[in-house]
Structure formats: structure tokens, C-alpha cells
Short mmCIF file of C-alpha atoms and ligand atoms in Angstrom, two decimals:
data_model
loop_
_atom_site.label_atom_id
_atom_site.label_comp_id
_atom_site.label_asym_id
_atom_site.label_seq_id
_atom_site.Cartn_x
_atom_site.Cartn_y
_atom_site.Cartn_z
CA UNK J 1 -32.58 89.48 -36.86
CA UNK J 2 -29.97 90.84 -34.54
CA UNK J 3 -26.70 88.73 -33.83
CA UNK J 4 -26.06 87.15 -30.62
CA UNK J 5 -24.03 89.47 -28.31
CA UNK J 6 -20.62 88.56 -27.36
CA UNK J 7 -19.95 89.62 -24.14
CA UNK J 8 -16.67 91.11 -22.11
CA UNK J 9 -17.38 88.34 -19.46
CA UNK J 10 -20.60 86.45 -18.29
CA UNK J 11 -20.82 83.54 -16.63
CA UNK J 12 -20.36 79.87 -17.40
CA UNK J 13 -21.80 77.67 -15.70
CA UNK J 14 -21.21 73.76 -15.51
CA UNK J 15 -23.96 72.15 -14.15
CA UNK J 16 -21.98 70.83 -11.15
CA UNK J 17 -23.23 73.92 -9.51
CA UNK J 18 -26.88 72.43 -9.73
CA UNK J 19 -25.68 69.39 -7.78
CA UNK J 20 -24.53 71.27 -4.42
CA UNK J 21 -27.55 73.44 -4.62
CA UNK J 22 -29.71 70.53 -4.78
CA UNK J 23 -28.03 68.82 -1.77
CA UNK J 24 -28.82 72.21 0.16
CA UNK J 25 -32.38 72.08 -0.91
CA UNK J 26 -32.95 68.25 0.06
CA UNK J 27 -31.53 68.85 3.20
CA UNK J 28 -33.71 72.19 3.50
CA UNK J 29 -30.49 73.76 4.42
CA UNK J 30 -31.30 76.60 2.04
CA UNK J 31 -30.17 80.13 4.60
CA UNK J 32 -27.97 80.53 5.98
CA UNK J 33 -24.50 79.53 6.32
CA UNK J 34 -24.13 75.23 6.12
CA UNK J 35 -22.02 72.93 4.99
CA UNK J 36 -21.62 74.07 1.36
CA UNK J 37 -20.39 77.29 3.15
CA UNK J 38 -17.71 75.08 5.21
CA UNK J 39 -16.38 73.21 2.32
CA UNK J 40 -16.50 76.26 -0.12
CA UNK J 41 -14.64 78.14 3.08
CA UNK J 42 -12.21 75.08 2.96
CA UNK J 43 -11.53 74.12 -0.35
CA UNK J 44 -10.66 77.87 -1.62
CA UNK J 45 -8.32 78.36 1.04
CA UNK J 46 -6.57 75.18 0.12
CA UNK J 47 -6.47 76.04 -3.36
CA UNK J 48 -5.10 79.90 -2.63
CA UNK J 49 -2.90 78.37 -0.01
CA UNK J 50 -3.94 80.11 2.90
CA UNK J 51 -4.94 78.98 6.20
CA UNK J 52 -8.57 80.46 6.96
CA UNK J 53 -11.23 81.61 5.29
CA UNK J 54 -14.79 83.49 5.41
CA UNK J 55 -17.24 83.39 2.55
CA UNK J 56 -19.41 86.70 1.95
CA UNK J 57 -22.13 88.56 -0.04
CA UNK J 58 -19.44 90.58 -1.96
CA UNK J 59 -15.88 91.03 -2.13
CA UNK J 60 -16.76 94.47 -1.49
CA UNK J 61 -17.79 93.26 1.86
CA UNK J 62 -14.76 91.19 2.38
CA UNK J 63 -12.68 94.60 1.57
CA UNK J 64 -14.79 96.38 4.26
CA UNK J 65 -14.07 93.79 6.78
CA UNK J 66 -10.37 93.38 5.97
CA UNK J 67 -10.07 97.44 6.40
CA UNK J 68 -11.82 97.34 10.07
CA UNK J 69 -9.52 94.28 10.81
CA UNK J 70 -6.58 96.49 10.12
CA UNK J 71 -7.88 98.99 12.28
CA UNK J 72 -8.46 102.33 9.86
CA UNK J 73 -9.84 104.82 12.17
CA UNK J 74 -11.15 108.24 11.47
CA UNK J 75 -9.04 110.42 9.12
CA UNK J 76 -6.48 107.97 8.73
CA UNK J 77 -4.70 107.54 5.43
CA UNK J 78 -4.60 104.40 3.39
CA UNK J 79 -2.18 103.96 0.61
CA UNK J 80 -4.19 102.52 -2.55
CA UNK J 81 -3.77 100.98 -6.15
CA UNK J 82 -5.31 104.09 -8.36
CA UNK J 83 -6.19 102.43 -11.65
CA UNK J 84 -8.78 99.69 -10.28
CA UNK J 85 -12.17 99.16 -9.76
CA UNK J 86 -13.59 101.65 -7.08
CA UNK J 87 -14.91 99.01 -4.74
CA UNK J 88 -11.27 98.49 -4.30
CA UNK J 89 -10.85 101.69 -2.55
CA UNK J 90 -14.74 102.66 -1.11
CA UNK J 91 -14.63 100.43 1.73
CA UNK J 92 -11.67 102.69 3.32
CA UNK J 93 -14.26 105.51 3.49
CA UNK J 94 -16.96 103.44 5.20
CA UNK J 95 -14.76 103.17 8.26
CA UNK J 96 -13.73 107.06 7.58
CA UNK J 97 -10.49 106.85 6.22
CA UNK J 98 -8.51 108.57 3.78
CA UNK J 99 -7.58 107.33 0.34
CA UNK J 100 -3.97 108.64 -0.80
CA UNK J 101 -3.84 107.11 -4.47
CA UNK J 102 -0.50 105.39 -5.62
CA UNK J 103 -0.03 105.33 -9.33
CA UNK J 104 0.61 102.62 -11.59
CA UNK J 105 4.13 101.08 -13.18
CA UNK J 106 4.28 100.14 -17.16
CA UNK J 107 5.15 96.87 -16.80
CA UNK J 108 1.90 95.45 -15.02
CA UNK J 109 -0.34 98.43 -14.66
CA UNK J 110 -0.16 98.04 -11.04
CA UNK J 111 0.76 99.82 -7.86
CA UNK J 112 4.04 101.39 -9.00
CA UNK J 113 6.55 100.47 -5.79
CA UNK J 114 8.58 103.26 -6.10
CA UNK J 115 5.69 105.47 -5.95
CA UNK J 116 4.70 103.32 -2.68
CA UNK J 117 7.71 104.18 -1.37
CA UNK J 118 7.44 107.76 -1.97
CA UNK J 119 3.87 107.78 -0.67
CA UNK J 120 5.44 106.28 3.03
CA UNK J 121 8.35 109.20 2.57
CA UNK J 122 5.15 111.43 2.79
CA UNK J 123 3.06 109.50 5.24
CA UNK J 124 5.53 107.73 7.48
CA UNK J 125 2.60 106.58 10.01
CA UNK J 126 0.78 105.13 7.48
CA UNK J 127 -0.69 101.85 8.65
CA UNK J 128 -2.26 100.24 5.89
CA UNK J 129 -1.87 99.39 2.07
CA UNK J 130 -4.56 97.92 -0.45
CA UNK J 131 -3.11 97.07 -3.90
CA UNK J 132 -5.01 95.04 -6.35
CA UNK J 133 -3.91 92.76 -9.58
CA UNK J 134 -5.67 94.71 -12.15
CA UNK J 135 -7.43 92.85 -15.26
CA UNK J 136 -5.90 89.29 -13.50
CA UNK J 137 -2.24 90.45 -14.05
CA UNK J 138 -0.62 90.10 -10.59
CA UNK J 139 1.02 93.16 -9.21
CA UNK J 140 5.00 93.34 -8.10
CA UNK J 141 3.29 91.66 -4.79
CA UNK J 142 6.91 90.42 -3.47
CA UNK J 143 8.27 93.98 -3.61
CA UNK J 144 5.21 95.95 -2.30
CA UNK J 145 5.05 93.11 0.60
CA UNK J 146 8.48 93.82 1.44
CA UNK J 147 7.97 97.70 1.47
CA UNK J 148 4.99 97.22 3.84
CA UNK J 149 6.97 95.03 6.13
CA UNK J 150 9.88 97.67 6.46
CA UNK J 151 7.27 100.27 7.25
CA UNK J 152 5.03 97.97 9.77
CA UNK J 153 2.28 98.32 7.83
CA UNK J 154 -0.43 95.83 7.27
CA UNK J 155 -1.25 94.80 3.32
CA UNK J 156 -4.48 93.75 2.30
CA UNK J 157 -4.34 92.26 -1.09
CA UNK J 158 -7.39 93.00 -3.83
CA UNK J 159 -7.49 89.84 -5.88
CA UNK J 160 -11.02 89.65 -6.87
CA UNK J 161 -9.93 90.05 -10.66
CA UNK J 162 -6.72 87.75 -10.07
CA UNK J 163 -8.14 84.48 -8.70
CA UNK J 164 -5.87 81.59 -9.77
CA UNK J 165 -2.92 83.78 -11.32
CA UNK J 166 0.15 83.34 -9.61
CA UNK J 167 3.37 85.35 -9.14
CA UNK J 168 6.79 83.68 -8.48
CA UNK J 169 5.01 80.22 -8.03
CA UNK J 170 2.53 81.42 -5.79
CA UNK J 171 -1.16 82.35 -5.63
CA UNK J 172 -2.86 85.72 -5.75
CA UNK J 173 -4.70 86.17 -2.75
CA UNK J 174 -1.95 84.79 -0.45
CA UNK J 175 0.40 87.63 -0.37
CA UNK J 176 -1.61 89.99 2.03
CA UNK J 177 -2.02 89.85 5.75
CA UNK J 178 -5.93 90.02 4.55
CA UNK J 179 -6.84 88.98 1.00
CA UNK J 180 -9.90 89.27 -0.97
CA UNK J 181 -11.85 87.32 -3.89
CA UNK J 182 -14.94 87.98 -5.58
CA UNK J 183 -17.56 85.75 -7.14
CA UNK J 184 -19.25 88.66 -8.89
CA UNK J 185 -21.16 87.48 -12.34
CA UNK J 186 -18.24 88.92 -14.49
CA UNK J 187 -15.49 87.38 -12.20
CA UNK J 188 -13.49 84.22 -13.62
CA UNK J 189 -15.66 82.19 -11.27
CA UNK J 190 -19.12 83.55 -9.88
CA UNK J 191 -21.56 82.68 -7.22
CA UNK J 192 -24.23 85.17 -8.80
CA UNK J 193 -22.63 87.55 -6.18
CA UNK J 194 -20.21 86.87 -3.25
CA UNK J 195 -16.82 87.27 -2.27
CA UNK J 196 -14.32 86.00 0.19
CA UNK J 197 -11.85 86.98 2.80
CA UNK J 198 -8.80 84.86 3.19
CA UNK J 199 -5.81 85.14 5.89
CA UNK J 200 -3.52 82.86 7.82
CA UNK J 201 -4.61 84.55 11.14
CA UNK J 202 -7.29 82.54 12.33
CA UNK J 203 -8.26 85.05 15.19
CA UNK J 204 -8.98 87.58 12.28
CA UNK J 205 -11.13 85.14 10.47
CA UNK J 206 -13.23 84.58 13.33
CA UNK J 207 -13.68 88.01 14.08
CA UNK J 208 -14.53 88.54 10.65
CA UNK J 209 -17.16 86.23 10.79
CA UNK J 210 -18.55 87.39 14.15
CA UNK J 211 -18.85 90.79 12.39
CA UNK J 212 -20.61 89.51 9.28
CA UNK J 213 -23.14 88.21 11.60
CA UNK J 214 -24.28 90.95 13.10
CA UNK J 215 -21.45 90.51 16.02
CA UNK J 216 -23.53 88.36 17.51
CA UNK J 217 -22.39 86.90 21.27
CA UNK J 218 -22.14 83.24 21.58
CA UNK J 219 -24.76 83.26 24.19
CA UNK J 220 -28.60 81.86 23.97
CA UNK J 221 -30.26 85.46 23.66
CA UNK J 222 -29.23 88.20 20.88
CA UNK J 223 -26.42 90.31 22.55
CA UNK J 224 -24.05 92.74 20.92
CA UNK J 225 -20.92 94.04 22.13
CA UNK J 226 -20.27 95.66 18.68
CA UNK J 227 -21.67 96.61 15.72
CA UNK J 228 -22.10 94.35 13.10
CA UNK J 229 -23.12 93.53 9.90
CA UNK J 230 -25.25 91.02 7.46
CA UNK J 231 -22.58 89.93 5.29
CA UNK J 232 -22.41 86.40 5.56
CA UNK J 233 -22.70 83.88 2.40
CA UNK J 234 -25.79 81.59 1.86
CA UNK J 235 -25.46 77.76 1.78
CA UNK J 236 -27.36 77.93 -1.50
CA UNK J 237 -24.59 80.46 -3.22
CA UNK J 238 -22.15 78.77 -1.70
CA UNK J 239 -23.28 75.57 -3.08
CA UNK J 240 -22.80 77.47 -6.95
CA UNK J 241 -19.18 78.21 -5.78
CA UNK J 242 -18.45 74.60 -4.85
CA UNK J 243 -19.27 73.95 -8.23
CA UNK J 244 -17.87 76.53 -10.27
CA UNK J 245 -14.27 75.83 -8.50
CA UNK J 246 -13.82 72.89 -9.87
CA UNK J 247 -13.81 74.62 -13.08
CA UNK J 248 -11.47 77.06 -11.79
CA UNK J 249 -8.54 75.99 -13.60
CA UNK J 250 -10.25 75.56 -16.99
CA UNK J 251 -11.66 78.69 -17.16
CA UNK J 252 -7.69 80.09 -16.38
CA UNK J 253 -6.83 78.17 -19.71
CA UNK J 254 -9.61 79.84 -21.92
CA UNK J 255 -8.87 83.03 -20.85
CA UNK J 256 -5.01 82.40 -21.51
CA UNK J 257 -6.03 81.20 -24.89
CA UNK J 258 -8.18 84.42 -25.72
CA UNK J 259 -5.17 86.53 -25.04
CA UNK J 260 -2.82 84.91 -27.00
CA UNK J 261 -5.21 84.83 -30.11
CA UNK J 262 -5.56 88.36 -29.56
CA UNK J 263 -2.22 88.99 -29.48
CA UNK J 264 -1.21 87.09 -32.66
CA UNK J 265 -4.21 88.42 -34.28
CA UNK J 266 -3.32 92.02 -33.93
CA UNK J 267 0.37 91.56 -33.64
CA UNK J 268 0.38 94.06 -36.91
CA UNK J 269 -1.38 96.76 -35.48
CA UNK J 270 0.07 99.83 -33.38
CA UNK J 271 -1.27 98.49 -30.30
CA UNK J 272 -0.09 96.55 -27.35
CA UNK J 273 -1.62 93.82 -24.88
CA UNK J 274 -1.80 94.46 -21.28
CA UNK J 275 1.80 93.35 -19.97
CA UNK J 276 2.43 91.33 -17.18
CA UNK J 277 5.45 90.36 -15.12
CA UNK J 278 7.69 87.56 -16.69
CA UNK J 279 7.42 85.43 -13.33
CA UNK J 280 3.99 85.69 -13.49
CA UNK J 281 1.06 83.44 -14.80
CA UNK J 282 -1.74 85.59 -14.67
CA UNK J 283 -5.62 84.42 -15.26
CA UNK J 284 -6.02 87.00 -18.03
CA UNK J 285 -9.25 87.84 -16.96
CA UNK J 286 -10.15 90.22 -19.34
CA UNK J 287 -7.60 91.15 -22.56
CA UNK J 288 -6.85 94.64 -22.58
CA UNK J 289 -5.12 96.52 -25.54
CA UNK J 290 -3.24 100.04 -25.42
CA UNK J 291 -2.98 101.58 -28.92
CA UNK J 292 0.23 103.21 -29.17
CA UNK J 293 0.66 106.74 -28.80
CA UNK J 294 1.81 107.88 -32.35
CA UNK J 295 -1.16 105.98 -33.79
CA UNK J 296 -4.30 107.69 -31.56
CA UNK J 297 -4.71 110.20 -34.44
CA UNK J 298 -5.54 107.34 -36.61
CA UNK J 299 -7.56 105.29 -34.20
CA UNK J 300 -8.89 105.84 -30.54
CA UNK J 301 -10.12 103.19 -28.14
CA UNK J 302 -13.84 104.63 -28.41
CA UNK J 303 -13.86 104.46 -32.31
CA UNK J 304 -13.27 100.77 -31.72
CA UNK J 305 -15.73 100.32 -28.89
CA UNK J 306 -18.39 101.80 -31.20
CA UNK J 307 -17.28 99.72 -34.06
CA UNK J 308 -17.65 96.44 -31.89
CA UNK J 309 -21.02 97.76 -30.35
CA UNK J 310 -22.67 98.16 -33.57
CA UNK J 311 -22.09 94.73 -34.26
CA UNK J 312 -23.23 93.92 -30.67
CA UNK J 313 -19.80 93.28 -29.05
CA UNK J 314 -19.38 94.79 -25.88
CA UNK J 315 -16.01 96.08 -24.85
CA UNK J 316 -14.99 98.44 -22.68
CA UNK J 317 -12.76 101.53 -21.37
CA UNK J 318 -10.22 100.88 -18.77
CA UNK J 319 -11.32 101.58 -15.12
CA UNK J 320 -11.10 105.42 -15.05
CA UNK J 321 -8.36 106.10 -12.18
CA UNK J 322 -9.36 106.62 -8.73
CA UNK J 323 -7.70 110.18 -8.86
CA UNK J 324 -9.82 111.43 -11.42
CA UNK J 325 -13.11 110.73 -10.24
CA UNK J 326 -15.19 113.23 -8.90
CA UNK J 327 -16.09 111.53 -5.61
CA UNK J 328 -12.39 111.68 -4.48
CA UNK J 329 -11.50 115.05 -5.67
CA UNK J 330 -8.91 116.75 -3.66
CA UNK J 331 -7.23 113.10 -2.48
CA UNK J 332 -3.54 112.81 -2.76
CA UNK J 333 -1.83 111.12 -5.69
CA UNK J 334 1.75 109.59 -5.68
CA UNK J 335 3.30 109.06 -9.05
CA UNK J 336 7.14 109.10 -10.12
CA UNK J 337 6.65 109.46 -13.84
CA UNK J 338 3.96 111.38 -14.91
CA UNK J 339 0.47 110.12 -14.82
CA UNK J 340 0.71 106.64 -15.76
CA UNK J 341 -2.81 105.48 -14.91
CA UNK J 342 -4.64 108.27 -16.81
CA UNK J 343 -2.36 107.58 -19.82
CA UNK J 344 -3.43 104.31 -19.94
CA UNK J 345 -7.19 104.94 -19.54
CA UNK J 346 -6.83 107.29 -22.35
CA UNK J 347 -4.93 104.83 -24.76
CA UNK J 348 -6.53 101.52 -23.60
CA UNK J 349 -9.46 99.42 -24.36
CA UNK J 350 -10.81 95.75 -22.29
CA UNK J 351 -11.59 93.87 -24.99
CA UNK J 352 -14.46 90.83 -24.99
CA UNK J 353 -12.78 88.04 -23.01
CA UNK J 354 -16.25 85.56 -22.74
CA UNK J 355 -14.95 82.04 -21.55
CA UNK J 356 -18.18 81.03 -24.49
CA UNK J 357 -16.83 83.51 -26.90
CA UNK J 358 -15.92 80.82 -30.15
CA UNK J 359 -12.22 81.15 -32.14
CA UNK J 360 -14.82 82.32 -35.15
CA UNK J 361 -16.36 85.23 -32.89
CA UNK J 362 -13.16 86.18 -31.69
CA UNK J 363 -11.52 86.34 -35.19
CA UNK J 364 -14.64 88.74 -36.01
CA UNK J 365 -13.59 90.99 -33.39
CA UNK J 366 -10.21 90.82 -34.50
CA UNK J 367 -11.41 92.16 -38.19
CA UNK J 368 -13.14 94.51 -37.03
CA UNK J 369 -10.46 96.05 -34.48
CA UNK J 370 -8.25 96.03 -37.96
CA UNK J 371 -10.67 97.69 -39.52
CA UNK J 372 -10.36 100.50 -37.28
CA UNK J 373 -6.98 101.63 -38.51
C1 LIG D 401 -15.16 92.96 -8.75
C2 LIG D 401 -13.76 93.72 -7.88
C3 LIG D 401 -14.16 93.97 -6.61
C4 LIG D 401 -15.71 93.85 -6.11
O1 LIG D 401 -16.07 92.39 -5.79
P1 LIG D 401 -17.86 92.51 -5.65
O2 LIG D 401 -17.98 91.52 -5.14
O3 LIG D 401 -18.38 93.20 -6.89
O4 LIG D 401 -18.36 93.48 -4.60
C5 LIG D 401 -13.38 94.61 -5.77
N1 LIG D 401 -12.41 95.06 -6.63
C6 LIG D 401 -11.92 94.51 -7.86
C7 LIG D 401 -10.31 95.38 -8.17
C8 LIG D 401 -12.89 94.10 -8.48
O5 LIG D 401 -13.02 94.01 -9.79
#
């Protein structure tokens, strides 16, 4: 019999979710919107420390509305993280904008503030920046915020992977003018699928709600002055979110424990864990490694991935940098110290970081990795 698969990051449900779903069923408040949506928005905004929030069908939808709120126009350059999931940057294209990719720094694997400065030298009229917190590790958000401010640019923070991570004592998802969360199935908490846009700007969130419900004017008949979208989260889905939010810090603690068990278990190998800034407290959504350059002749990430897969254990290459994606061929890429993103991609691997993984299972993962060297 094939043994139970160990996942990278799968949904972890607790039962509280069902209570809120049942409430919605009992009231026949199944769709759309409703009290679960209102409470989920309020509770999440309070948790993050941002004034207003709009619950949406996905993180990607939230990013799209953030790009619209930033007013990105046809042909306009947007400076964005390079080493990230494609959903961070696709919405720029939805609005006809042009991605310019900013290389990572080694300290957090996130957008390099120096490269961002260099990009503003080259594109001084740029008005929008999108920064992601990779694998739950906060970027140098205060520095990036200061650079955006000094150039009068709007900062969009993609905190899809970093819910509950803090940087200098402040929650990620609260640094941008517009902030994005995702509740996709593999994220720290999940609603099966969903996302949220957060901002202190009440008018912006009102506008996002308007766009997300087909831009329907507040009159009895269906009247529309703008193009709209069907992006709103349903009351059932929000019920799952309310239940999950009760467990967000517990999930964070488990992910942290997983990270440090890997760090300890792998410490004698020529590898490094994904690094973080000393003043941050990451959620360690995914534990990742890079193999030291001089050990790449002995073992590659692909060798480890295949060895794990043979034992029915999931691992995954690091996100392939955006400037290396065929779909973005020809886009500009700004770096200050070679191509850091490509280097991390080449030497890196995401390890199974599932909340339900037992210590015994994780030790098995560690033993398999050791056997590859
Ligand atoms: C998951 C993710 C998104 C997109 O969220 P969805 O809810 O899946 O649309 C955006 N950015 C990053 C960095 C992500 O990891």
C-alpha cells in the first residue's frame, strides 16, 4: 500500500468553520454577502490593524482592484517584485500596464530597496509599486514604503503568503496604501478560495466593493456608470474564513516549529534555510532551502525533489522569477548585484510545510534530504 502523501501545504480545518456555515444555512443566507462577510471583514481588518476591508473571490481579484485603485493606465510602468507567484504581477496586465521587475536581495529574498531606487532613477514618473512577502518572510517594508513616499508612488503590498507575519512589530498587509490577502487552499488559512483587499482609505474600499459587484449604482433598477466585476466573496465562504481566523496564530506557531526543526535537522549539510530580517517575525508559510554553490556538484534541488517524490512527499521548486517567464519576455529587469532571483531559483527548494505533518514524518523528510548528499 502506498503510504499517505505528505503535502507542501494543505488546508487544515478545525470544525469552527462549520458552525458559521451552519448559521448561514439556517438563515438561508447562502449567497451573496451577508453577516459572515461583514464579520470576516471586520475581524480581519482588526487583526491586521487596518481600518477597512473588502472580502473577494480571490487574492488575484484583490490585486486587480488594487491596481485599478492605483489608477494604472494603458502602457504605464509598474515596478514589482520579480521573485514571486505570477498572481502578484498578472493584474498589471489586466489594466494594460507594463511590468518592470525588481530583483531580490539576499537577506529576505524579497524586493531589493536599492534596486527599487535604481528603477525610479530609470522610470522617474512611475506611480505604482507592488511588493510581495515571499513564503511569509516580510520584505524590508519600511524602506520600500519610504522610497515609494519619496517618489509619490502608491505601494501595493501583496501579503497573500504572509498573513500574521510582522515586521518591526507591525502586521504585514498593513504597510501598503492597498494590501492584499489570499485564502487559497494552500495558504496559512483558507476559505477554499478567497481573498481580501485592505486599506485605511474608506473611499477606496467602497470603490472596490462597487467594482466587485458589477459597479451597480444605488438605484432600484440596474444602472451602471462603470465596467464592473463579479468579485465578491459569498456568505458561505466567509463563514469558513471566520472559523479559520480563530486558528491563525496556532497555524503560525506550527509553521514556525516546522521551520526550526528543519534548521536543526539540516544544520550539518551545505544548505541554508530561507533567511529573514532580525526585526521580523515571519509566519514561515513554507520552509525553503538553498544548496550552497560549492555543493551543487554533489546534490541539486531536483535530486532532492525526486527523492522525496519517490516516497510520496511533495516539495516544489522556488517560484521561477518573473523576468524569466516566457509570457513576460522583453520586460525590463532591474538589479544591483547580478541576478539574485535566478540564483535562488536555481539552488532553492520549498520543503513540505504542512500543518498536519507529524514530527516523525518531518524527520523522515530530513533523513531523505541527508541521503542526497
Ligand atoms: C496565492 C498568491 C496570490 C493569489 O491569491 P489567489 O487567492 O490564489 O488568487 C497572490 N500573490 C501571491 C504571492 C500568492 O502566493
